[in-house]
């Protein structure tokens, strides 16, 4: 069995460059925390009993929006141009 190498197509080369930039400049962060949401679940059930259609995800979205409103700097991102220059 023999193998031959082939030059990457322009499309594949572009994809490679995008992936290389993502690995170099993007830094995803993940955190894990244990939070007691017993009171929150009770509040959701009481809201549902009054006829409101509400779920746990909507509370997380609201909490995120309130946090970003209070701390707008958390929403800033540093992007890098194609040539590597940072910009906000």
PDB file of N, CA, C and O in Angstrom, residues 18-72:
ATOM      1  N   UNK A  18      -8.085  29.462   9.483  1.00  0.00           N
ATOM      2  CA  UNK A  18      -9.096  29.861  10.468  1.00  0.00           C
ATOM      3  C   UNK A  18      -8.985  29.038  11.751  1.00  0.00           C
ATOM      4  O   UNK A  18      -9.097  29.560  12.860  1.00  0.00           O
ATOM      5  N   UNK A  19      -8.758  27.738  11.615  1.00  0.00           N
ATOM      6  CA  UNK A  19      -8.610  26.887  12.799  1.00  0.00           C
ATOM      7  C   UNK A  19      -7.346  27.229  13.577  1.00  0.00           C
ATOM      8  O   UNK A  19      -7.339  27.226  14.805  1.00  0.00           O
ATOM      9  N   UNK A  20      -6.281  27.535  12.858  1.00  0.00           N
ATOM     10  CA  UNK A  20      -5.030  27.906  13.533  1.00  0.00           C
ATOM     11  C   UNK A  20      -5.211  29.207  14.303  1.00  0.00           C
ATOM     12  O   UNK A  20      -4.743  29.331  15.447  1.00  0.00           O
ATOM     13  N   UNK A  21      -5.897  30.188  13.707  1.00  0.00           N
ATOM     14  CA  UNK A  21      -6.157  31.448  14.407  1.00  0.00           C
ATOM     15  C   UNK A  21      -7.040  31.230  15.627  1.00  0.00           C
ATOM     16  O   UNK A  21      -6.838  31.846  16.673  1.00  0.00           O
ATOM     17  N   UNK A  22      -8.045  30.355  15.507  1.00  0.00           N
ATOM     18  CA  UNK A  22      -8.936  30.081  16.638  1.00  0.00           C
ATOM     19  C   UNK A  22      -8.145  29.477  17.795  1.00  0.00           C
ATOM     20  O   UNK A  22      -8.332  29.848  18.954  1.00  0.00           O
ATOM     21  N   UNK A  23      -7.257  28.546  17.494  1.00  0.00           N
ATOM     22  CA  UNK A  23      -6.441  27.939  18.553  1.00  0.00           C
ATOM     23  C   UNK A  23      -5.489  28.941  19.174  1.00  0.00           C
ATOM     24  O   UNK A  23      -5.203  28.878  20.363  1.00  0.00           O
ATOM     25  N   UNK A  24      -4.999  29.877  18.380  1.00  0.00           N
ATOM     26  CA  UNK A  24      -4.000  30.817  18.873  1.00  0.00           C
ATOM     27  C   UNK A  24      -4.602  31.960  19.674  1.00  0.00           C
ATOM     28  O   UNK A  24      -4.046  32.382  20.680  1.00  0.00           O
ATOM     29  N   UNK A  25      -5.751  32.484  19.224  1.00  0.00           N
ATOM     30  CA  UNK A  25      -6.273  33.721  19.811  1.00  0.00           C
ATOM     31  C   UNK A  25      -7.500  33.567  20.696  1.00  0.00           C
ATOM     32  O   UNK A  25      -7.844  34.474  21.426  1.00  0.00           O
ATOM     33  N   UNK A  26      -8.207  32.470  20.630  1.00  0.00           N
ATOM     34  CA  UNK A  26      -9.428  32.332  21.422  1.00  0.00           C
ATOM     35  C   UNK A  26      -9.125  31.490  22.648  1.00  0.00           C
ATOM     36  O   UNK A  26      -8.473  30.462  22.566  1.00  0.00           O
ATOM     37  N   UNK A  27      -9.619  31.935  23.764  1.00  0.00           N
ATOM     38  CA  UNK A  27      -9.378  31.230  25.009  1.00  0.00           C
ATOM     39  C   UNK A  27     -10.711  30.959  25.693  1.00  0.00           C
ATOM     40  O   UNK A  27     -11.171  31.756  26.505  1.00  0.00           O
ATOM     41  N   UNK A  28     -11.353  29.846  25.387  1.00  0.00           N
ATOM     42  CA  UNK A  28     -12.619  29.561  26.063  1.00  0.00           C
ATOM     43  C   UNK A  28     -12.391  29.252  27.541  1.00  0.00           C
ATOM     44  O   UNK A  28     -11.392  28.650  27.912  1.00  0.00           O
ATOM     45  N   UNK A  29     -13.308  29.678  28.341  1.00  0.00           N
ATOM     46  CA  UNK A  29     -13.212  29.474  29.789  1.00  0.00           C
ATOM     47  C   UNK A  29     -14.444  28.708  30.239  1.00  0.00           C
ATOM     48  O   UNK A  29     -15.560  28.982  29.796  1.00  0.00           O
ATOM     49  N   UNK A  30     -14.231  27.760  31.117  1.00  0.00           N
ATOM     50  CA  UNK A  30     -15.345  26.993  31.650  1.00  0.00           C
ATOM     51  C   UNK A  30     -15.218  26.949  33.166  1.00  0.00           C
ATOM     52  O   UNK A  30     -14.120  26.826  33.692  1.00  0.00           O
ATOM     53  N   UNK A  31     -16.320  27.061  33.843  1.00  0.00           N
ATOM     54  CA  UNK A  31     -16.335  26.992  35.300  1.00  0.00           C
ATOM     55  C   UNK A  31     -17.485  26.087  35.729  1.00  0.00           C
ATOM     56  O   UNK A  31     -18.523  26.024  35.075  1.00  0.00           O
ATOM     57  N   UNK A  32     -17.285  25.401  36.808  1.00  0.00           N
ATOM     58  CA  UNK A  32     -18.315  24.529  37.355  1.00  0.00           C
ATOM     59  C   UNK A  32     -18.591  24.975  38.786  1.00  0.00           C
ATOM     60  O   UNK A  32     -17.669  25.220  39.548  1.00  0.00           O
ATOM     61  N   UNK A  33     -19.857  25.067  39.125  1.00  0.00           N
ATOM     62  CA  UNK A  33     -20.238  25.474  40.479  1.00  0.00           C
ATOM     63  C   UNK A  33     -21.496  24.718  40.888  1.00  0.00           C
ATOM     64  O   UNK A  33     -22.333  24.380  40.050  1.00  0.00           O
ATOM     65  N   UNK A  34     -21.617  24.461  42.153  1.00  0.00           N
ATOM     66  CA  UNK A  34     -22.817  23.846  42.705  1.00  0.00           C
ATOM     67  C   UNK A  34     -23.637  24.942  43.373  1.00  0.00           C
ATOM     68  O   UNK A  34     -23.150  25.658  44.235  1.00  0.00           O
ATOM     69  N   UNK A  35     -24.879  25.078  42.917  1.00  0.00           N
ATOM     70  CA  UNK A  35     -25.753  26.132  43.425  1.00  0.00           C
ATOM     71  C   UNK A  35     -27.076  25.494  43.822  1.00  0.00           C
ATOM     72  O   UNK A  35     -27.633  24.684  43.075  1.00  0.00           O
ATOM     73  N   UNK A  36     -27.583  25.881  44.970  1.00  0.00           N
ATOM     74  CA  UNK A  36     -28.876  25.377  45.422  1.00  0.00           C
ATOM     75  C   UNK A  36     -29.977  26.223  44.788  1.00  0.00           C
ATOM     76  O   UNK A  36     -30.084  27.421  45.033  1.00  0.00           O
ATOM     77  N   UNK A  37     -30.789  25.600  43.951  1.00  0.00           N
ATOM     78  CA  UNK A  37     -31.862  26.332  43.252  1.00  0.00           C
ATOM     79  C   UNK A  37     -33.241  25.874  43.715  1.00  0.00           C
ATOM     80  O   UNK A  37     -34.226  26.054  43.009  1.00  0.00           O
ATOM     81  N   UNK A  38     -33.313  25.344  44.918  1.00  0.00           N
ATOM     82  CA  UNK A  38     -34.591  24.866  45.442  1.00  0.00           C
ATOM     83  C   UNK A  38     -35.621  25.997  45.482  1.00  0.00           C
ATOM     84  O   UNK A  38     -36.764  25.817  45.053  1.00  0.00           O
ATOM     85  N   UNK A  39     -35.223  27.161  46.003  1.00  0.00           N
ATOM     86  CA  UNK A  39     -36.146  28.301  46.074  1.00  0.00           C
ATOM     87  C   UNK A  39     -36.545  28.774  44.673  1.00  0.00           C
ATOM     88  O   UNK A  39     -37.703  29.147  44.440  1.00  0.00           O
ATOM     89  N   UNK A  40     -35.606  28.742  43.746  1.00  0.00           N
ATOM     90  CA  UNK A  40     -35.901  29.158  42.378  1.00  0.00           C
ATOM     91  C   UNK A  40     -36.903  28.218  41.716  1.00  0.00           C
ATOM     92  O   UNK A  40     -37.851  28.667  41.063  1.00  0.00           O
ATOM     93  N   UNK A  41     -36.736  26.929  41.903  1.00  0.00           N
ATOM     94  CA  UNK A  41     -37.688  25.968  41.337  1.00  0.00           C
ATOM     95  C   UNK A  41     -39.081  26.143  41.940  1.00  0.00           C
ATOM     96  O   UNK A  41     -40.088  26.024  41.237  1.00  0.00           O
ATOM     97  N   UNK A  42     -39.143  26.440  43.234  1.00  0.00           N
ATOM     98  CA  UNK A  42     -40.440  26.698  43.869  1.00  0.00           C
ATOM     99  C   UNK A  42     -41.091  27.950  43.279  1.00  0.00           C
ATOM    100  O   UNK A  42     -42.301  27.984  43.041  1.00  0.00           O
ATOM    101  N   UNK A  43     -40.274  28.970  43.018  1.00  0.00           N
ATOM    102  CA  UNK A  43     -40.812  30.198  42.425  1.00  0.00           C
ATOM    103  C   UNK A  43     -41.316  29.946  41.009  1.00  0.00           C
ATOM    104  O   UNK A  43     -42.363  30.463  40.606  1.00  0.00           O
ATOM    105  N   UNK A  44     -40.584  29.135  40.248  1.00  0.00           N
ATOM    106  CA  UNK A  44     -41.026  28.799  38.895  1.00  0.00           C
ATOM    107  C   UNK A  44     -42.361  28.062  38.940  1.00  0.00           C
ATOM    108  O   UNK A  44     -43.276  28.349  38.163  1.00  0.00           O
ATOM    109  N   UNK A  45     -42.493  27.109  39.856  1.00  0.00           N
ATOM    110  CA  UNK A  45     -43.754  26.370  39.985  1.00  0.00           C
ATOM    111  C   UNK A  45     -44.905  27.286  40.378  1.00  0.00           C
ATOM    112  O   UNK A  45     -46.018  27.133  39.882  1.00  0.00           O
ATOM    113  N   UNK A  46     -44.648  28.245  41.270  1.00  0.00           N
ATOM    114  CA  UNK A  46     -45.721  29.166  41.650  1.00  0.00           C
ATOM    115  C   UNK A  46     -46.113  30.065  40.481  1.00  0.00           C
ATOM    116  O   UNK A  46     -47.291  30.397  40.305  1.00  0.00           O
ATOM    117  N   UNK A  47     -45.140  30.469  39.665  1.00  0.00           N
ATOM    118  CA  UNK A  47     -45.451  31.267  38.472  1.00  0.00           C
ATOM    119  C   UNK A  47     -46.253  30.447  37.469  1.00  0.00           C
ATOM    120  O   UNK A  47     -47.185  30.956  36.838  1.00  0.00           O
ATOM    121  N   UNK A  48     -45.890  29.191  37.308  1.00  0.00           N
ATOM    122  CA  UNK A  48     -46.633  28.315  36.393  1.00  0.00           C
ATOM    123  C   UNK A  48     -48.059  28.092  36.886  1.00  0.00           C
ATOM    124  O   UNK A  48     -48.987  27.955  36.090  1.00  0.00           O
ATOM    125  N   UNK A  49     -48.246  28.040  38.202  1.00  0.00           N
ATOM    126  CA  UNK A  49     -49.583  27.844  38.770  1.00  0.00           C
ATOM    127  C   UNK A  49     -50.497  29.025  38.461  1.00  0.00           C
ATOM    128  O   UNK A  49     -51.715  28.861  38.358  1.00  0.00           O
ATOM    129  N   UNK A  50     -49.905  30.214  38.293  1.00  0.00           N
ATOM    130  CA  UNK A  50     -50.709  31.388  37.949  1.00  0.00           C
ATOM    131  C   UNK A  50     -50.962  31.488  36.443  1.00  0.00           C
ATOM    132  O   UNK A  50     -51.643  32.401  36.000  1.00  0.00           O
ATOM    133  N   UNK A  51     -50.385  30.548  35.662  1.00  0.00           N
ATOM    134  CA  UNK A  51     -50.645  30.531  34.239  1.00  0.00           C
ATOM    135  C   UNK A  51     -49.518  31.065  33.376  1.00  0.00           C
ATOM    136  O   UNK A  51     -49.636  31.085  32.152  1.00  0.00           O
ATOM    137  N   UNK A  52     -48.445  31.522  33.984  1.00  0.00           N
ATOM    138  CA  UNK A  52     -47.311  32.020  33.184  1.00  0.00           C
ATOM    139  C   UNK A  52     -46.490  30.857  32.675  1.00  0.00           C
ATOM    140  O   UNK A  52     -46.220  29.913  33.407  1.00  0.00           O
ATOM    141  N   UNK A  53     -46.098  30.932  31.420  1.00  0.00           N
ATOM    142  CA  UNK A  53     -45.225  29.906  30.843  1.00  0.00           C
ATOM    143  C   UNK A  53     -43.793  30.363  31.059  1.00  0.00           C
ATOM    144  O   UNK A  53     -43.319  31.277  30.395  1.00  0.00           O
ATOM    145  N   UNK A  54     -43.111  29.754  31.994  1.00  0.00           N
ATOM    146  CA  UNK A  54     -41.762  30.180  32.351  1.00  0.00           C
ATOM    147  C   UNK A  54     -40.940  28.942  32.666  1.00  0.00           C
ATOM    148  O   UNK A  54     -41.470  27.927  33.111  1.00  0.00           O
ATOM    149  N   UNK A  55     -39.647  29.013  32.413  1.00  0.00           N
ATOM    150  CA  UNK A  55     -38.782  27.867  32.665  1.00  0.00           C
ATOM    151  C   UNK A  55     -37.464  28.286  33.293  1.00  0.00           C
ATOM    152  O   UNK A  55     -37.180  29.469  33.492  1.00  0.00           O
ATOM    153  N   UNK A  56     -36.656  27.309  33.583  1.00  0.00           N
ATOM    154  CA  UNK A  56     -35.373  27.541  34.243  1.00  0.00           C
ATOM    155  C   UNK A  56     -34.416  28.313  33.335  1.00  0.00           C
ATOM    156  O   UNK A  56     -33.689  29.196  33.795  1.00  0.00           O
ATOM    157  N   UNK A  57     -34.433  28.021  32.056  1.00  0.00           N
ATOM    158  CA  UNK A  57     -33.516  28.681  31.125  1.00  0.00           C
ATOM    159  C   UNK A  57     -33.783  30.183  31.073  1.00  0.00           C
ATOM    160  O   UNK A  57     -32.849  30.986  31.002  1.00  0.00           O
ATOM    161  N   UNK A  58     -35.042  30.579  31.136  1.00  0.00           N
ATOM    162  CA  UNK A  58     -35.351  32.013  31.093  1.00  0.00           C
ATOM    163  C   UNK A  58     -34.765  32.742  32.301  1.00  0.00           C
ATOM    164  O   UNK A  58     -34.339  33.891  32.178  1.00  0.00           O
ATOM    165  N   UNK A  59     -34.728  32.087  33.444  1.00  0.00           N
ATOM    166  CA  UNK A  59     -34.103  32.710  34.615  1.00  0.00           C
ATOM    167  C   UNK A  59     -32.601  32.855  34.417  1.00  0.00           C
ATOM    168  O   UNK A  59     -31.996  33.857  34.804  1.00  0.00           O
ATOM    169  N   UNK A  60     -31.952  31.862  33.805  1.00  0.00           N
ATOM    170  CA  UNK A  60     -30.517  31.971  33.537  1.00  0.00           C
ATOM    171  C   UNK A  60     -30.229  33.094  32.541  1.00  0.00           C
ATOM    172  O   UNK A  60     -29.257  33.839  32.693  1.00  0.00           O
ATOM    173  N   UNK A  61     -31.085  33.230  31.537  1.00  0.00           N
ATOM    174  CA  UNK A  61     -30.902  34.301  30.560  1.00  0.00           C
ATOM    175  C   UNK A  61     -31.072  35.656  31.222  1.00  0.00           C
ATOM    176  O   UNK A  61     -30.286  36.582  30.990  1.00  0.00           O
ATOM    177  N   UNK A  62     -32.082  35.782  32.080  1.00  0.00           N
ATOM    178  CA  UNK A  62     -32.291  37.052  32.789  1.00  0.00           C
ATOM    179  C   UNK A  62     -31.132  37.364  33.712  1.00  0.00           C
ATOM    180  O   UNK A  62     -30.661  38.506  33.782  1.00  0.00           O
ATOM    181  N   UNK A  63     -30.609  36.357  34.423  1.00  0.00           N
ATOM    182  CA  UNK A  63     -29.471  36.570  35.318  1.00  0.00           C
ATOM    183  C   UNK A  63     -28.237  37.002  34.525  1.00  0.00           C
ATOM    184  O   UNK A  63     -27.491  37.897  34.960  1.00  0.00           O
ATOM    185  N   UNK A  64     -28.039  36.406  33.372  1.00  0.00           N
ATOM    186  CA  UNK A  64     -26.901  36.792  32.531  1.00  0.00           C
ATOM    187  C   UNK A  64     -27.058  38.222  32.039  1.00  0.00           C
ATOM    188  O   UNK A  64     -26.100  39.008  32.064  1.00  0.00           O
ATOM    189  N   UNK A  65     -28.250  38.583  31.598  1.00  0.00           N
ATOM    190  CA  UNK A  65     -28.499  39.947  31.115  1.00  0.00           C
ATOM    191  C   UNK A  65     -28.305  40.964  32.234  1.00  0.00           C
ATOM    192  O   UNK A  65     -27.708  42.029  32.019  1.00  0.00           O
ATOM    193  N   UNK A  66     -28.804  40.671  33.437  1.00  0.00           N
ATOM    194  CA  UNK A  66     -28.623  41.589  34.568  1.00  0.00           C
ATOM    195  C   UNK A  66     -27.154  41.745  34.925  1.00  0.00           C
ATOM    196  O   UNK A  66     -26.697  42.846  35.248  1.00  0.00           O
ATOM    197  N   UNK A  67     -26.396  40.646  34.857  1.00  0.00           N
ATOM    198  CA  UNK A  67     -24.960  40.707  35.156  1.00  0.00           C
ATOM    199  C   UNK A  67     -24.238  41.563  34.126  1.00  0.00           C
ATOM    200  O   UNK A  67     -23.386  42.391  34.473  1.00  0.00           O
ATOM    201  N   UNK A  68     -24.570  41.379  32.833  1.00  0.00           N
ATOM    202  CA  UNK A  68     -23.917  42.174  31.798  1.00  0.00           C
ATOM    203  C   UNK A  68     -24.323  43.647  31.872  1.00  0.00           C
ATOM    204  O   UNK A  68     -23.531  44.521  31.533  1.00  0.00           O
ATOM    205  N   UNK A  69     -25.537  43.917  32.314  1.00  0.00           N
ATOM    206  CA  UNK A  69     -25.953  45.309  32.486  1.00  0.00           C
ATOM    207  C   UNK A  69     -25.161  45.962  33.618  1.00  0.00           C
ATOM    208  O   UNK A  69     -24.742  47.111  33.514  1.00  0.00           O
ATOM    209  N   UNK A  70     -24.934  45.221  34.681  1.00  0.00           N
ATOM    210  CA  UNK A  70     -24.194  45.750  35.827  1.00  0.00           C
ATOM    211  C   UNK A  70     -22.689  45.826  35.552  1.00  0.00           C
ATOM    212  O   UNK A  70     -22.017  46.727  36.045  1.00  0.00           O
ATOM    213  N   UNK A  71     -22.159  44.881  34.774  1.00  0.00           N
ATOM    214  CA  UNK A  71     -20.723  44.836  34.464  1.00  0.00           C
ATOM    215  C   UNK A  71     -20.535  44.743  32.950  1.00  0.00           C
ATOM    216  O   UNK A  71     -20.254  43.667  32.426  1.00  0.00           O
ATOM    217  N   UNK A  72     -20.659  45.843  32.214  1.00  0.00           N
ATOM    218  CA  UNK A  72     -20.583  45.776  30.755  1.00  0.00           C
ATOM    219  C   UNK A  72     -19.216  45.327  30.244  1.00  0.00           C
ATOM    220  O   UNK A  72     -19.098  44.829  29.133  1.00  0.00           O
TER     221      UNK A  72
END
